[in-house]
Coordinates of C-alpha atoms and ligand atoms in Angstrom, one line a residue:
M676 CA 105.3 157.6 191.1
N677 CA 104.7 155.1 188.7
K678 CA 104.6 151.5 190.1
L679 CA 105.1 148.1 188.2
N680 CA 102.5 145.3 190.0
I681 CA 104.4 141.9 189.9
A682 CA 103.8 138.4 190.8
I683 CA 105.5 135.6 192.0
V684 CA 105.2 132.5 190.7
G685 CA 107.3 129.7 192.7
L686 CA 107.4 130.5 196.5
G687 CA 110.3 128.1 197.3
N688 CA 113.9 128.5 198.3
I689 CA 114.2 131.6 195.7
G690 CA 110.9 133.0 195.2
S691 CA 110.2 133.0 199.3
Y692 CA 113.6 134.8 199.6
L693 CA 112.6 137.4 196.9
F694 CA 109.1 137.8 198.2
K695 CA 110.9 139.0 201.8
Y696 CA 113.6 141.0 200.1
L697 CA 110.8 142.6 197.8
N698 CA 108.8 143.7 201.2
E699 CA 112.2 145.1 202.8
N700 CA 113.1 146.6 200.8
K701 CA 110.5 148.8 198.7
N702 CA 111.9 151.9 199.4
I703 CA 115.4 151.7 198.7
L704 CA 114.0 150.9 195.5
T705 CA 111.6 153.5 194.5
E706 CA 114.5 155.5 195.1
K707 CA 117.1 154.1 193.0
N708 CA 114.7 153.3 190.2
N709 CA 111.6 155.9 190.6
C710 CA 108.7 153.5 190.7
I711 CA 107.5 151.7 193.1
P712 CA 107.3 147.6 192.6
V713 CA 104.4 146.0 194.1
V714 CA 103.8 142.3 194.5
N715 CA 100.5 142.1 194.6
Y716 CA 100.2 138.2 193.6
V717 CA 101.7 134.9 194.6
A718 CA 101.2 131.1 193.7
A719 CA 102.6 127.3 194.5
K720 CA 101.8 124.0 194.3
N721 CA 100.3 124.0 197.4
K722 CA 98.9 127.1 199.4
K723 CA 98.6 124.9 202.7
K724 CA 101.9 123.6 202.8
K725 CA 103.8 126.0 206.3
R726 CA 106.6 128.7 204.5
I727 CA 108.7 131.4 206.4
I728 CA 106.7 134.0 204.7
K729 CA 103.8 136.1 204.9
I730 CA 101.5 135.9 202.6
K731 CA 97.9 138.0 202.5
K732 CA 94.4 135.7 201.9
N733 CA 93.5 138.2 198.9
Q734 CA 97.9 137.7 197.2
W735 CA 96.9 134.0 196.2
L736 CA 96.6 133.0 193.2
K737 CA 93.9 131.0 192.3
N738 CA 95.7 129.7 189.7
Y739 CA 99.3 130.8 188.5
L740 CA 98.3 131.0 185.1
D741 CA 95.9 134.1 186.5
A742 CA 98.9 135.8 186.9
T743 CA 98.7 135.5 183.0
K744 CA 95.8 137.5 182.5
H745 CA 95.5 139.9 185.8
K746 CA 95.6 143.2 184.6
D747 CA 96.7 144.1 187.7
V748 CA 100.1 142.7 186.3
D749 CA 103.1 144.2 184.5
L750 CA 105.6 141.4 185.3
I751 CA 105.5 137.7 186.6
V752 CA 108.8 136.6 188.2
E753 CA 109.2 132.3 187.2
L754 CA 110.3 130.6 189.6
I755 CA 109.3 127.2 189.2
G756 CA 112.3 125.7 187.2
G757 CA 112.8 122.4 184.8
A758 CA 112.2 123.2 181.0
E759 CA 108.6 121.8 180.6
G760 CA 105.3 121.4 182.5
P761 CA 104.6 124.7 184.5
A762 CA 107.5 126.7 184.1
K763 CA 107.1 127.0 180.0
R764 CA 103.4 127.1 180.6
L765 CA 103.6 130.3 182.5
V766 CA 106.7 131.9 180.5
F767 CA 104.8 131.3 176.9
E768 CA 102.0 132.6 177.9
A769 CA 102.9 135.8 180.1
L770 CA 104.9 136.8 177.1
K771 CA 102.5 136.4 174.2
N772 CA 100.1 138.8 177.0
K773 CA 102.5 141.5 177.1
K774 CA 103.8 140.5 180.6
H775 CA 107.6 141.3 181.5
V776 CA 109.0 138.3 182.6
V777 CA 111.9 137.6 184.9
T778 CA 113.4 134.0 185.3
A779 CA 116.2 132.3 187.2
N780 CA 114.3 128.7 184.8
K781 CA 118.5 127.6 183.1
A782 CA 117.2 125.0 181.7
L783 CA 113.9 126.2 180.4
I784 CA 116.2 129.6 178.6
A785 CA 118.6 127.0 177.1
K786 CA 115.9 125.0 175.8
Y787 CA 112.9 128.1 174.6
G788 CA 114.8 130.7 175.0
D789 CA 114.9 131.8 171.2
E790 CA 110.9 130.6 170.4
L791 CA 110.3 133.2 173.9
A792 CA 113.2 136.0 173.0
K793 CA 110.5 136.3 169.5
I794 CA 107.6 136.4 170.9
A795 CA 109.0 139.1 173.3
E796 CA 110.4 140.5 171.0
K797 CA 107.4 141.5 169.6
N798 CA 105.4 142.0 172.1
K799 CA 108.1 144.6 173.3
V800 CA 108.4 143.6 176.8
N801 CA 111.1 142.3 178.6
L802 CA 112.5 139.0 179.7
E803 CA 115.1 138.9 181.4
F804 CA 117.7 135.7 183.1
E805 CA 120.4 137.7 184.8
A806 CA 119.5 134.4 188.1
A807 CA 119.5 131.5 185.2
V808 CA 123.7 131.7 185.3
C809 CA 125.4 131.8 187.7
G810 CA 123.5 133.1 190.8
G811 CA 124.6 136.3 191.9
V812 CA 127.9 136.9 189.1
P813 CA 126.2 139.4 187.1
I814 CA 127.4 137.5 183.9
V815 CA 124.4 138.2 182.0
R816 CA 124.4 142.4 182.0
S817 CA 127.7 141.9 181.8
L818 CA 127.6 140.6 178.4
K819 CA 124.7 142.5 177.4
E820 CA 126.5 145.7 178.9
S821 CA 129.2 147.0 179.9
L822 CA 131.1 144.5 177.2
I823 CA 129.0 146.0 174.9
A824 CA 132.0 147.0 172.4
N825 CA 134.0 143.4 172.9
K826 CA 134.2 141.2 169.9
I827 CA 134.5 138.0 172.3
S828 CA 136.6 135.3 170.9
K829 CA 136.0 132.8 174.8
I830 CA 134.4 132.6 177.7
Y831 CA 135.4 129.8 180.2
G832 CA 135.1 129.0 184.3
I833 CA 133.6 127.2 186.5
F834 CA 129.6 127.2 186.5
N835 CA 128.4 124.8 189.1
G836 CA 129.2 125.4 192.7
T837 CA 128.0 121.9 193.9
S838 CA 130.7 119.8 191.3
N839 CA 133.7 122.3 192.2
Y840 CA 132.9 122.2 195.5
I841 CA 132.9 118.4 195.2
L842 CA 136.0 118.1 193.7
S843 CA 138.0 121.0 195.7
S844 CA 136.1 119.2 198.9
M845 CA 137.9 115.9 197.4
E846 CA 141.3 117.3 197.5
K847 CA 140.8 119.3 201.0
H848 CA 139.9 116.6 203.2
N849 CA 141.7 113.2 201.3
K850 CA 137.9 112.2 200.8
S851 CA 136.1 110.0 198.0
F852 CA 133.9 111.3 195.5
N853 CA 130.9 109.6 197.6
E854 CA 132.1 110.5 200.6
V855 CA 132.3 114.4 199.8
L856 CA 128.6 114.1 197.8
S857 CA 127.2 113.2 200.7
D858 CA 128.5 116.0 202.8
A859 CA 127.5 118.2 200.6
K860 CA 123.8 117.0 200.7
K861 CA 123.9 117.4 204.2
L862 CA 125.8 120.7 203.7
G863 CA 122.5 121.6 200.9
Y864 CA 125.4 122.2 198.9
A865 CA 123.9 119.5 196.8
E866 CA 120.2 118.5 196.1
A867 CA 118.7 116.0 197.0
N868 CA 118.5 114.5 193.7
P869 CA 122.3 116.0 192.0
I870 CA 122.4 114.1 188.5
A871 CA 122.1 117.9 186.4
D872 CA 125.2 118.8 189.0
L873 CA 127.3 116.2 188.6
N874 CA 126.5 115.3 185.1
G875 CA 127.6 118.6 183.6
D876 CA 123.7 119.6 182.2
D877 CA 123.4 122.8 184.7
V878 CA 126.8 123.5 183.1
S879 CA 125.7 122.4 179.8
A880 CA 122.4 124.2 180.0
K881 CA 124.5 127.9 181.1
L882 CA 127.2 127.3 178.8
K883 CA 124.4 127.7 175.8
I884 CA 123.0 131.1 177.1
L885 CA 126.3 132.6 177.9
S886 CA 128.0 131.5 174.2
S887 CA 124.5 133.2 172.5
L888 CA 125.2 136.6 174.5
C889 CA 128.8 136.5 173.8
F890 CA 128.7 135.6 169.8
N891 CA 125.3 137.1 168.9
S892 CA 123.9 133.6 167.9
F893 CA 120.9 131.8 168.0
L894 CA 121.3 129.3 171.4
N895 CA 122.6 126.1 170.0
H896 CA 122.6 122.8 171.0
K897 CA 125.9 121.0 169.7
I898 CA 127.8 121.1 172.9
Y899 CA 129.8 118.7 174.3
V900 CA 129.4 117.4 177.6
E901 CA 131.6 115.6 180.1
G902 CA 130.6 115.6 184.2
I903 CA 132.4 114.5 187.2
K904 CA 131.1 111.6 188.1
D905 CA 133.6 109.1 187.1
I906 CA 136.8 111.5 189.0
D907 CA 138.5 109.4 191.3
K908 CA 140.2 110.6 194.2
E909 CA 143.4 109.2 192.3
D910 CA 142.9 111.7 189.1
I911 CA 143.1 114.4 192.4
D912 CA 146.3 113.8 194.2
N913 CA 148.5 112.6 190.7
A914 CA 147.1 116.6 189.4
N915 CA 148.3 117.6 191.8
K916 CA 151.4 116.0 191.5
L917 CA 151.9 116.9 188.0
G918 CA 150.7 120.5 188.8
Y919 CA 147.5 120.4 187.9
K920 CA 144.0 121.0 190.0
I921 CA 141.0 119.3 188.4
K922 CA 138.1 121.6 187.9
L923 CA 135.4 121.2 186.2
L924 CA 134.9 123.8 183.1
G925 CA 132.7 125.0 180.5
Y926 CA 134.2 126.5 177.3
A927 CA 132.8 128.5 174.3
E928 CA 135.0 129.3 172.0
L929 CA 135.0 131.1 168.5
M930 CA 137.7 129.9 166.1
N931 CA 137.7 129.9 162.9
S932 CA 134.9 131.8 162.5
K933 CA 133.4 127.9 164.2
V934 CA 131.9 127.9 168.1
Y935 CA 133.0 125.0 169.5
Q936 CA 130.8 124.2 173.2
R937 CA 132.2 121.4 175.8
V938 CA 132.2 121.5 179.3
H939 CA 134.3 118.5 180.6
P940 CA 136.7 117.8 184.3
T941 CA 140.0 119.7 183.4
L942 CA 143.7 119.5 184.6
I943 CA 144.3 123.0 185.4
K944 CA 147.6 124.4 186.1
K945 CA 147.5 124.7 189.7
S946 CA 149.1 128.9 189.2
S947 CA 146.3 130.0 186.8
Y948 CA 143.2 132.3 188.5
V949 CA 140.6 129.2 188.4
A950 CA 142.1 126.8 189.6
S951 CA 142.5 128.7 193.0
I952 CA 138.6 128.6 192.9
D953 CA 137.0 126.6 195.8
G954 CA 134.6 125.6 196.9
V955 CA 130.9 126.8 196.3
L956 CA 132.3 129.8 193.8
N957 CA 132.0 131.0 190.1
A958 CA 134.4 131.9 188.3
V959 CA 133.5 133.5 184.5
I960 CA 136.9 134.1 182.4
I961 CA 135.9 136.5 179.3
D962 CA 138.1 137.6 176.5
G963 CA 137.7 140.1 174.6
K964 CA 138.1 143.2 172.4
P965 CA 139.0 145.4 173.4
V966 CA 139.1 144.5 176.8
G967 CA 141.2 142.1 177.0
R968 CA 140.7 139.3 179.8
S969 CA 137.7 140.8 182.7
T970 CA 136.6 138.0 185.8
L971 CA 134.1 137.7 187.1
Q972 CA 133.9 135.7 190.3
G973 CA 130.7 135.4 193.1
E974 CA 128.4 132.8 194.9
G975 CA 127.0 131.1 192.1
A976 CA 123.5 129.7 194.0
G977 CA 121.5 130.0 196.7
P978 CA 118.7 132.2 197.6
A979 CA 120.6 135.4 198.7
A980 CA 122.8 135.7 195.7
T981 CA 120.2 134.5 193.5
T982 CA 118.1 137.5 194.6
S983 CA 120.3 140.1 193.4
A984 CA 120.3 138.9 190.3
L985 CA 116.7 138.6 189.9
V986 CA 116.8 142.2 191.6
S987 CA 119.2 143.8 189.3
D988 CA 116.4 142.5 185.8
I989 CA 113.7 143.6 188.4
S990 CA 115.3 147.2 188.4
S991 CA 116.0 147.4 185.1
I992 CA 112.0 146.5 184.1
L993 CA 111.1 149.6 186.8
R994 CA 113.0 151.8 184.8
G995 CA 112.1 151.5 181.9
N996 CA 114.5 149.8 179.9
I997 CA 113.0 147.6 177.2
K998 CA 115.7 145.8 175.8
F999 CA 115.8 142.7 173.9
P1000 CA 116.4 139.5 175.6
F1001 CA 119.7 138.2 174.0
S1002 CA 120.7 141.9 173.3
L1003 CA 119.7 142.1 169.5
S1004 CA 117.4 141.7 167.5
Q1005 CA 115.9 138.3 166.4
K1006 CA 116.5 140.1 162.8
E1007 CA 120.3 140.8 163.6
R1008 CA 121.1 137.1 166.0
K1009 CA 123.5 134.6 163.6
K1010 CA 123.0 131.4 162.5
L1011 CA 127.2 130.7 163.1
P1012 CA 128.8 127.3 162.6
F1013 CA 128.8 125.3 165.3
D1014 CA 131.3 122.4 165.7
N1015 CA 132.0 119.4 167.4
I1016 CA 135.5 119.0 168.8
S1017 CA 136.9 115.9 166.9
N1018 CA 139.3 117.5 165.3
R1019 CA 139.7 120.3 168.0
L1020 CA 143.1 119.7 169.8
F1021 CA 144.2 118.8 173.5
S1022 CA 146.7 117.8 175.6
A1023 CA 145.7 115.5 177.8
Y1024 CA 146.2 112.9 180.6
L1025 CA 145.2 109.5 181.0
R1026 CA 145.7 107.0 183.2
L1027 CA 145.5 102.7 182.6
E1028 CA 145.2 100.6 185.4
V1029 CA 147.1 97.4 183.7
I1030 CA 148.7 94.1 184.7
D1031 CA 152.4 94.6 185.9
K1032 CA 154.2 92.0 183.2
P1033 CA 157.3 93.2 180.6
G1034 CA 155.6 94.0 176.9
I1035 CA 152.0 96.3 178.4
L1036 CA 154.3 99.0 178.3
S1037 CA 155.4 99.2 174.8
S1038 CA 152.0 97.5 173.2
I1039 CA 150.2 100.8 174.6
T1040 CA 153.6 102.9 173.2
N1041 CA 152.4 101.8 169.9
I1042 CA 148.7 102.3 169.8
F1043 CA 149.8 105.8 170.3
S1044 CA 152.3 106.7 167.8
K1045 CA 149.8 104.2 165.6
Y1046 CA 147.5 107.2 166.0
K1047 CA 149.7 109.9 166.0
V1048 CA 149.6 111.0 169.5
S1049 CA 153.4 111.7 170.8
I1050 CA 153.7 111.1 174.9
K1051 CA 155.1 114.6 177.1
R1052 CA 155.3 112.8 180.4
L1053 CA 155.3 109.2 181.4
V1054 CA 155.0 107.8 185.3
Q1055 CA 154.1 104.1 185.6
N1056 CA 153.0 103.1 190.0
P1057 CA 153.8 99.9 190.6
K1058 CA 151.1 98.0 192.9
K1059 CA 152.8 95.3 193.8
E1060 CA 150.5 93.6 196.2
N1061 CA 147.6 93.1 193.4
K1062 CA 150.6 92.7 190.2
L1063 CA 149.5 95.9 188.2
S1064 CA 150.7 99.0 187.6
S1065 CA 148.7 101.9 187.2
I1066 CA 150.1 104.2 184.3
I1067 CA 149.6 107.9 184.0
I1068 CA 150.4 109.7 180.7
I1069 CA 150.3 113.0 179.7
T1070 CA 150.7 113.5 176.2
H1071 CA 151.1 116.8 173.8
Q1072 CA 148.8 118.1 171.7
A1073 CA 146.4 115.5 169.6
K1074 CA 143.5 115.8 167.5
N1075 CA 140.3 115.0 169.7
D1076 CA 138.9 111.4 168.3
N1077 CA 142.8 110.0 167.7
L1078 CA 143.0 110.1 171.9
I1079 CA 139.2 109.1 171.8
N1080 CA 140.4 105.9 169.6
I1081 CA 143.5 105.1 171.7
I1082 CA 140.8 104.8 174.6
K1083 CA 138.9 102.8 172.1
K1084 CA 141.7 100.4 171.1
I1085 CA 143.3 99.8 174.9
V1086 CA 139.8 99.2 176.0
G1087 CA 139.8 96.0 173.8
K1088 CA 143.0 94.9 175.4
N1089 CA 143.1 91.5 178.5
Y1090 CA 145.9 93.4 180.1
L1091 CA 143.5 96.3 180.5
K1092 CA 142.0 96.3 184.2
K1093 CA 139.8 99.4 185.0
K1094 CA 138.4 102.1 183.2
P1095 CA 140.9 104.1 181.8
K1096 CA 140.3 107.7 182.5
L1097 CA 140.9 110.4 180.3
I1098 CA 141.1 114.2 181.4
R1099 CA 141.7 117.5 179.0
I1100 CA 143.9 119.5 179.6
D1101 CA 143.8 123.5 180.1
E1102 CA 147.9 124.7 179.1
N1103 CA 147.3 128.0 179.4
Ligands
NAP1005 N1 118.4 127.0 194.6 C1 118.8 127.7 194.2 O1 120.2 127.9 194.6 C2 118.5 128.5 192.7 C3 120.2 129.6 192.0 C4 120.0 129.9 190.1 C5 118.8 129.4 189.8 N2 117.2 128.9 190.3 C6 116.4 128.5 189.4 O2 115.4 129.0 189.8 C7 114.1 128.0 189.5 C8 113.6 127.7 191.7 O3 114.5 126.7 192.2 P1 114.2 126.7 193.7 O4 115.6 125.8 194.4 O5 113.2 128.2 195.0 O6 112.8 125.7 193.6 P2 112.4 124.8 194.4 O7 112.4 125.3 195.7 O8 111.8 123.9 194.2 O9 110.4 126.1 194.3 C9 110.1 125.5 193.5 C10 108.6 126.3 193.8 O10 107.5 125.9 192.6 C11 106.5 126.2 193.2 N3 105.7 125.1 191.7 C12 105.6 124.0 191.3 N4 104.9 123.5 190.8 C13 103.6 124.3 190.3 C14 103.0 124.3 189.9 N5 101.9 123.8 189.1 N6 102.4 126.1 190.0 C15 103.3 126.4 190.9 N7 103.5 126.8 191.9 C16 104.5 125.4 191.5 C17 106.2 124.8 194.1 O11 105.5 124.6 194.8 P3 105.7 124.5 197.3 O12 105.9 124.9 197.4 O13 103.8 124.4 197.0 O14 106.0 122.9 196.6 C18 107.9 125.9 194.7 O15 107.9 126.9 195.0 C19 114.4 127.4 189.3 O16 114.4 127.5 187.9 C20 116.4 127.0 189.4 O17 116.7 126.4 188.5 C21 117.9 127.6 191.8

């Protein structure tokens, strides 16, 4: 029987778990794939570090880049992380030297995926990245294979478990953003430096990869990104009273032959499927023809779920499926026009904290009519103790730029006491 020689580079949370899994499940993987997976080598930054796995002396590579040169390496699993530095060097070298690559690195694929795919195609090797998008949710392979018949018009959902955990816990446990973030760190749901999870960059990288797969296009960096750092408990409570939940959602849509990519906190109806996804789970919704709407849900991160995705990619290579990384040959991928969201229509929630004085409400509504934004609902909550008033406005659909201009105009007014909030609404 054939065997596939593997090197795992990076033995942190994910690499250690994968190493153990491959050792313990070698027989079943061999039976299922008719090829034996053999981990010949591993590499990490610090060989002396205490690890949960037992590594034989002769399995350690002297230098991680040696994996790209050894004859007895067919596949390199890159689990270092980061778009630059050693991960980038390793994956470029590996593909140039005709080694297959499996990676969980969304930052690298979102930034250099097109260049890497070109080299992989030229050298007839695989570049697989199921684990880079939504951990254990098998969305990449679903788009490349199971949904191949479809013309996809939209993909959206919850692509970051940490931010979803924070938003749903703020609601459930009546806690502030900072309190919940500190809980999330203690429970291991948030990294020590969770900035990419909170500012939307993590979702942005995943969404770029997904929209490229959905629309057969090259990766595109035109994307609107806003994270959850400014969401207050008060916004969550207001949304709740109005029949919504707040979720950090990523959207890629094909509208009038243009692609729009956006990541932002969104008010979504409590009755919707997405609103029911709480905690660290991820959910991906795809609209396609002829399939209609499909939904995938599951664990978006963590060693177990991520290993499930990595082993799916490794198995594909064990079976000898040499495929184009983004499903199509580079020649067939399109340069679709991507547009920013300036002219896209949204209804929105605005919260304005103002001095409670006569005349202010009419000043605000005048600004709305100046920018042709009509108000669907307005709620005023006086806060008598400090002579302030919280004004909550739900708008009808209006151009994104007009909504932004309203905020800019109001920011200059001396009756405004706090940075105004604008959260887009998804009425579906
Ligand atoms: N954690 C998750 O839940 C999750 C989910 C999906 C995808 N991912 C992705 O999976 C990848 C790995 O994540 P992780 O959580 O396992 O990270 P991690 O725990 O920080 O592990 C990183 C590993 O890379 C090694 N490393 C760093 N610099 C190196 C170098 N110059 N040469 C060789 N090895 C080097 C480190 O070595 P030492 O051990 O010696 O320090 C460590 O073993 C990332 O791309 C991440 O985005 C993670």
